[in-house]
XYZ file of N, CA and C in Angstrom:
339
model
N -2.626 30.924 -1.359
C -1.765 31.489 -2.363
C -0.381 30.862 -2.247
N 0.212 30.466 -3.073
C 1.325 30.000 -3.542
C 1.871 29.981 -4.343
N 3.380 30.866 -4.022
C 4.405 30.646 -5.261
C 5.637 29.573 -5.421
N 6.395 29.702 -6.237
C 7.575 28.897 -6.520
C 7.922 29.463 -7.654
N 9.407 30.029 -7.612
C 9.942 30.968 -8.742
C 10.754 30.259 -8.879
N 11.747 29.876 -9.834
C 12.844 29.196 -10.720
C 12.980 29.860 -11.892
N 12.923 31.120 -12.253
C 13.123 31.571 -13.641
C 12.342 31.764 -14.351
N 11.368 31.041 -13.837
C 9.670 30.426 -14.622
C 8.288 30.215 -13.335
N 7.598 30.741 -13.069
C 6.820 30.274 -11.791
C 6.045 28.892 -12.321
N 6.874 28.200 -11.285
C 5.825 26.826 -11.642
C 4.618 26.787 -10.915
N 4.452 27.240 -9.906
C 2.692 27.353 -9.374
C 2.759 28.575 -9.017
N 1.642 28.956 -9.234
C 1.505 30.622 -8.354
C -0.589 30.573 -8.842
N -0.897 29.735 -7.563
C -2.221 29.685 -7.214
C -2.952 31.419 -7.026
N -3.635 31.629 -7.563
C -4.507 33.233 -7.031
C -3.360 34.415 -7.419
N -2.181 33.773 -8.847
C -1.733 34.935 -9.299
C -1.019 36.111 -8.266
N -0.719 36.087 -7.109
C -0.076 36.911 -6.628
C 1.226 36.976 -6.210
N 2.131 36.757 -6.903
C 3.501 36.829 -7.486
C 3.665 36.694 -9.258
N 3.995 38.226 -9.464
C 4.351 39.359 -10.124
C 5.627 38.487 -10.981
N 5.618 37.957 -11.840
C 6.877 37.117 -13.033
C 7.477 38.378 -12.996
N 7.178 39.657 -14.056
C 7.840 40.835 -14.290
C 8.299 41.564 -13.241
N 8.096 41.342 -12.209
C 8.933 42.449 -11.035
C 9.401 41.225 -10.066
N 8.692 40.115 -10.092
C 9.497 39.051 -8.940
C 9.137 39.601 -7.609
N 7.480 40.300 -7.191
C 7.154 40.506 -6.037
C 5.791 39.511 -5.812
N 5.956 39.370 -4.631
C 4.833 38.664 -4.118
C 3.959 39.667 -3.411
N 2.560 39.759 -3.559
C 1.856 40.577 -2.911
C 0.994 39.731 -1.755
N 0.654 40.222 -0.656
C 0.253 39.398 0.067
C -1.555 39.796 -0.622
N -2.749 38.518 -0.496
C -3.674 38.891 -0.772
C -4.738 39.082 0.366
N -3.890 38.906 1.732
C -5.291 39.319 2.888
C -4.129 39.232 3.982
N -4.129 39.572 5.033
C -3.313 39.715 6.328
C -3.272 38.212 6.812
N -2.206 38.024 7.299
C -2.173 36.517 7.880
C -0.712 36.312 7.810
N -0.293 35.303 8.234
C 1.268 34.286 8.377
C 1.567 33.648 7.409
N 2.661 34.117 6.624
C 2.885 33.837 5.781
C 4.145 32.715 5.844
N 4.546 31.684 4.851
C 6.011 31.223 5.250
C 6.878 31.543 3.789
N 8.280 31.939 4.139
C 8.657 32.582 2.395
C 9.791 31.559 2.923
N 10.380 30.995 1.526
C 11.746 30.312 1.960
C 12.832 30.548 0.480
N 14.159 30.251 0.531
C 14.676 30.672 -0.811
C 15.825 29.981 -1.130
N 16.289 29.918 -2.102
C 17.750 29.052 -2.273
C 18.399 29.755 -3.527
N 19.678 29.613 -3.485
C 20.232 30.512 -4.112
C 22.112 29.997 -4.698
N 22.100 30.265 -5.849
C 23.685 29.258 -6.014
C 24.662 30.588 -6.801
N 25.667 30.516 -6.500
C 26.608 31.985 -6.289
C 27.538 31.317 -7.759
N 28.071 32.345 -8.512
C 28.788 31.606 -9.238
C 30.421 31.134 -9.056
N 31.111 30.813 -9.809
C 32.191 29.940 -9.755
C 34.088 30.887 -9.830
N 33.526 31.757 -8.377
C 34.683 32.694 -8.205
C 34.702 33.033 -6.778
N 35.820 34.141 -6.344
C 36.414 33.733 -4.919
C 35.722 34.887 -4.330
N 34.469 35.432 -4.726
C 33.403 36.484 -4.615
C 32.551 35.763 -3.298
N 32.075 36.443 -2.497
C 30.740 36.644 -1.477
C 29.549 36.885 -1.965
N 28.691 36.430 -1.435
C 27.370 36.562 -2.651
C 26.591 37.067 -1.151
N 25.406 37.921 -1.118
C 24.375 37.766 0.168
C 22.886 38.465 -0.629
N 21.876 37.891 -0.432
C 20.905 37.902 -0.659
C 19.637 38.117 0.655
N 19.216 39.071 0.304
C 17.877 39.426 1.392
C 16.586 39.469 0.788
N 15.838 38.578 1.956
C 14.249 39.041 1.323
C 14.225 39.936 2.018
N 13.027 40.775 1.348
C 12.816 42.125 1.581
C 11.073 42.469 1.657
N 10.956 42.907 2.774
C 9.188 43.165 3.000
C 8.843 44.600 2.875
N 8.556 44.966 2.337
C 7.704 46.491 1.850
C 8.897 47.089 1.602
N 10.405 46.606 1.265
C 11.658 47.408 0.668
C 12.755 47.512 1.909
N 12.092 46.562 3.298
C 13.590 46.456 4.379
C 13.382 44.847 4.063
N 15.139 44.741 4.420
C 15.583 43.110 4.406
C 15.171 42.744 6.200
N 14.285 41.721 5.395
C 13.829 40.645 7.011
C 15.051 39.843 7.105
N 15.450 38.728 6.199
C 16.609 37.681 6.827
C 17.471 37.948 5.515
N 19.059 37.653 5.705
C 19.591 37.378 4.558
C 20.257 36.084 4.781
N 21.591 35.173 3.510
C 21.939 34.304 3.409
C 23.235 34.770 2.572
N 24.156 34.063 2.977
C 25.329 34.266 2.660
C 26.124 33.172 2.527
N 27.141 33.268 1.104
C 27.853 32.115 0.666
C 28.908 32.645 0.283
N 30.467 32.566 0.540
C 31.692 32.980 0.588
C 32.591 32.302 0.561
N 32.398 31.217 1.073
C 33.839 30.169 0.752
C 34.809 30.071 -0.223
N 36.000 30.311 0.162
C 36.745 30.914 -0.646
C 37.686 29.674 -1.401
N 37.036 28.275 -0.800
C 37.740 27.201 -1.481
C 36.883 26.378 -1.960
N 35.663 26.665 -2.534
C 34.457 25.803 -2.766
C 34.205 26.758 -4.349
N 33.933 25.521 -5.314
C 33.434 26.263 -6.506
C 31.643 26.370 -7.021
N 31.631 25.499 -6.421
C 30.238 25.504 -6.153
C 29.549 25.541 -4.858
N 28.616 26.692 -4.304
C 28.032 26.904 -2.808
C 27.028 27.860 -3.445
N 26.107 27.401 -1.966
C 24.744 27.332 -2.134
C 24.204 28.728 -0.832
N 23.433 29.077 -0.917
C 23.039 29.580 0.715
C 21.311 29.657 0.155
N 21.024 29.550 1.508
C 19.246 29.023 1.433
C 18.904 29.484 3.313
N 17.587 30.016 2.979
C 16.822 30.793 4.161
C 15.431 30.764 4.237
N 15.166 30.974 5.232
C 13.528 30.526 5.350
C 13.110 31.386 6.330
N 11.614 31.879 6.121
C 10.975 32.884 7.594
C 9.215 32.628 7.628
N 9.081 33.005 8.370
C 7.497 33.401 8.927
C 7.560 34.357 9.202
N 6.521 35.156 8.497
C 6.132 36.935 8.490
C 4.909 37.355 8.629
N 4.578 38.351 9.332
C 3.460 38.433 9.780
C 3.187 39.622 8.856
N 2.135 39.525 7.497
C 1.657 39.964 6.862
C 0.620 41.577 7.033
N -0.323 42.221 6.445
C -0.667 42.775 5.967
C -1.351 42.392 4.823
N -2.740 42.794 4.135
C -2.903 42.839 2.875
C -2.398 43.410 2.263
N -1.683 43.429 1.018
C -1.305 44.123 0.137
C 0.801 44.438 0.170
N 1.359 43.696 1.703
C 2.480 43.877 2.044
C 2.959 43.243 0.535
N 4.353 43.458 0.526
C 5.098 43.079 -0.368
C 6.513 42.343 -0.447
N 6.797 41.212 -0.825
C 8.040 40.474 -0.659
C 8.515 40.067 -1.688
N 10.066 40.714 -1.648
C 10.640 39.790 -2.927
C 12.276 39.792 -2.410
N 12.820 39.071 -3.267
C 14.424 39.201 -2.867
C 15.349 39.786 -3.667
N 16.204 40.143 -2.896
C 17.259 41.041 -3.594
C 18.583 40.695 -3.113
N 19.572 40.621 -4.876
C 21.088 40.266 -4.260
C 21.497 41.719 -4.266
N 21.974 41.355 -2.448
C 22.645 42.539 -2.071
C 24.114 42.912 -2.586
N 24.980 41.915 -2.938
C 26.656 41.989 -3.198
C 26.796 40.150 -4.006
N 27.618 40.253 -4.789
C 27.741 39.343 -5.588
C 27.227 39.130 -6.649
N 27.299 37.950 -6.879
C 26.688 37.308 -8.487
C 26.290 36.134 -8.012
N 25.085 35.726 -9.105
C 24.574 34.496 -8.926
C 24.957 33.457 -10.348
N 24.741 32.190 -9.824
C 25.409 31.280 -11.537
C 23.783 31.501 -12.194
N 24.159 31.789 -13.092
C 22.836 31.852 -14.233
C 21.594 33.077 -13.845
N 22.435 33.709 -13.458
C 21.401 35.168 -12.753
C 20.787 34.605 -11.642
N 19.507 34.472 -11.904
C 18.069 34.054 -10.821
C 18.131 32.453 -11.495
N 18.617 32.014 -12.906
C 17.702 30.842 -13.281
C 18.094 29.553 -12.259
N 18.857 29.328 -11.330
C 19.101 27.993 -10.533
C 18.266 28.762 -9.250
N 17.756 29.751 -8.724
C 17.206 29.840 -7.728
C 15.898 29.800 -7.532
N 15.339 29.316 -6.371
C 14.231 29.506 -5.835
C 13.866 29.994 -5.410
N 12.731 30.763 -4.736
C 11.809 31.175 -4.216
C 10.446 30.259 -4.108
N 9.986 30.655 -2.963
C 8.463 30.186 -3.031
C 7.873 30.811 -0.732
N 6.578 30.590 -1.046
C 5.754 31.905 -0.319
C 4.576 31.071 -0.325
N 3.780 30.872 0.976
C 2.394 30.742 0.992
C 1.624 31.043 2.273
N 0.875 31.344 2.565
C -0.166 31.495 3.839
C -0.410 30.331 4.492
N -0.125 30.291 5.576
C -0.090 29.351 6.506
C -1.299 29.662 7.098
N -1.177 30.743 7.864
C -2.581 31.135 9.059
C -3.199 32.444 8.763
N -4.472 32.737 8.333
C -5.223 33.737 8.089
C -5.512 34.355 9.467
N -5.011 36.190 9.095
C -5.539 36.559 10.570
C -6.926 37.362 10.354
């Protein structure tokens, strides 16, 4: 299973990432790898973003520079799944340039347990 979100999912093999809610469901227990990128818009604002597994934040990413007009923050994990667990991301504080449309997401199973 594999996603890749940009606004638009460009692959999402076996359908399990959700366009309308922006969740990924896991489809069998195993190791998953989720990674994300994310571009803040063009003000002297903090932006932080967490993925989030069944509704707690596993890692977040944070972009603040207060002399940069354009910055980026990007994160990556390995999670040890569940069938049916659930992952998606959420901006915790800030704004993003173009909402979600410059960011990524993407998620796939590495090791079946």
């Amino acid at each position: 299973s594999v996603c890749l979100f940009a606004f638009q999912v460009l692959v999402n093999i076996g359908n399990h990432f959700d366009l309308a809610s922006s969740i990924f469901v896991a489809p069998r227990k195993g190791i998953y790898s989720f990674s994300f990128h994310v571009v803040k818009v063009y003000n002297r604002q903090t932006i932080q973003v967490s993925l989030m597994q069944n509704g707690y934040p596993v890692i977040s990413a944070f972009a603040g520079d207060q002399d940069v007009t354009r910055e980026a923050a990007s994160n990556g994990v390995l999670l040890h799944m569940e069938r049916e667990d659930k992952v998606h991301l959420k901006l915790e504080r800030g704004n993003l340039m173009g909402g979600w449309k410059y960011s990524t997401f993407s998620g796939f199973l590495v090791f079946p347990l």
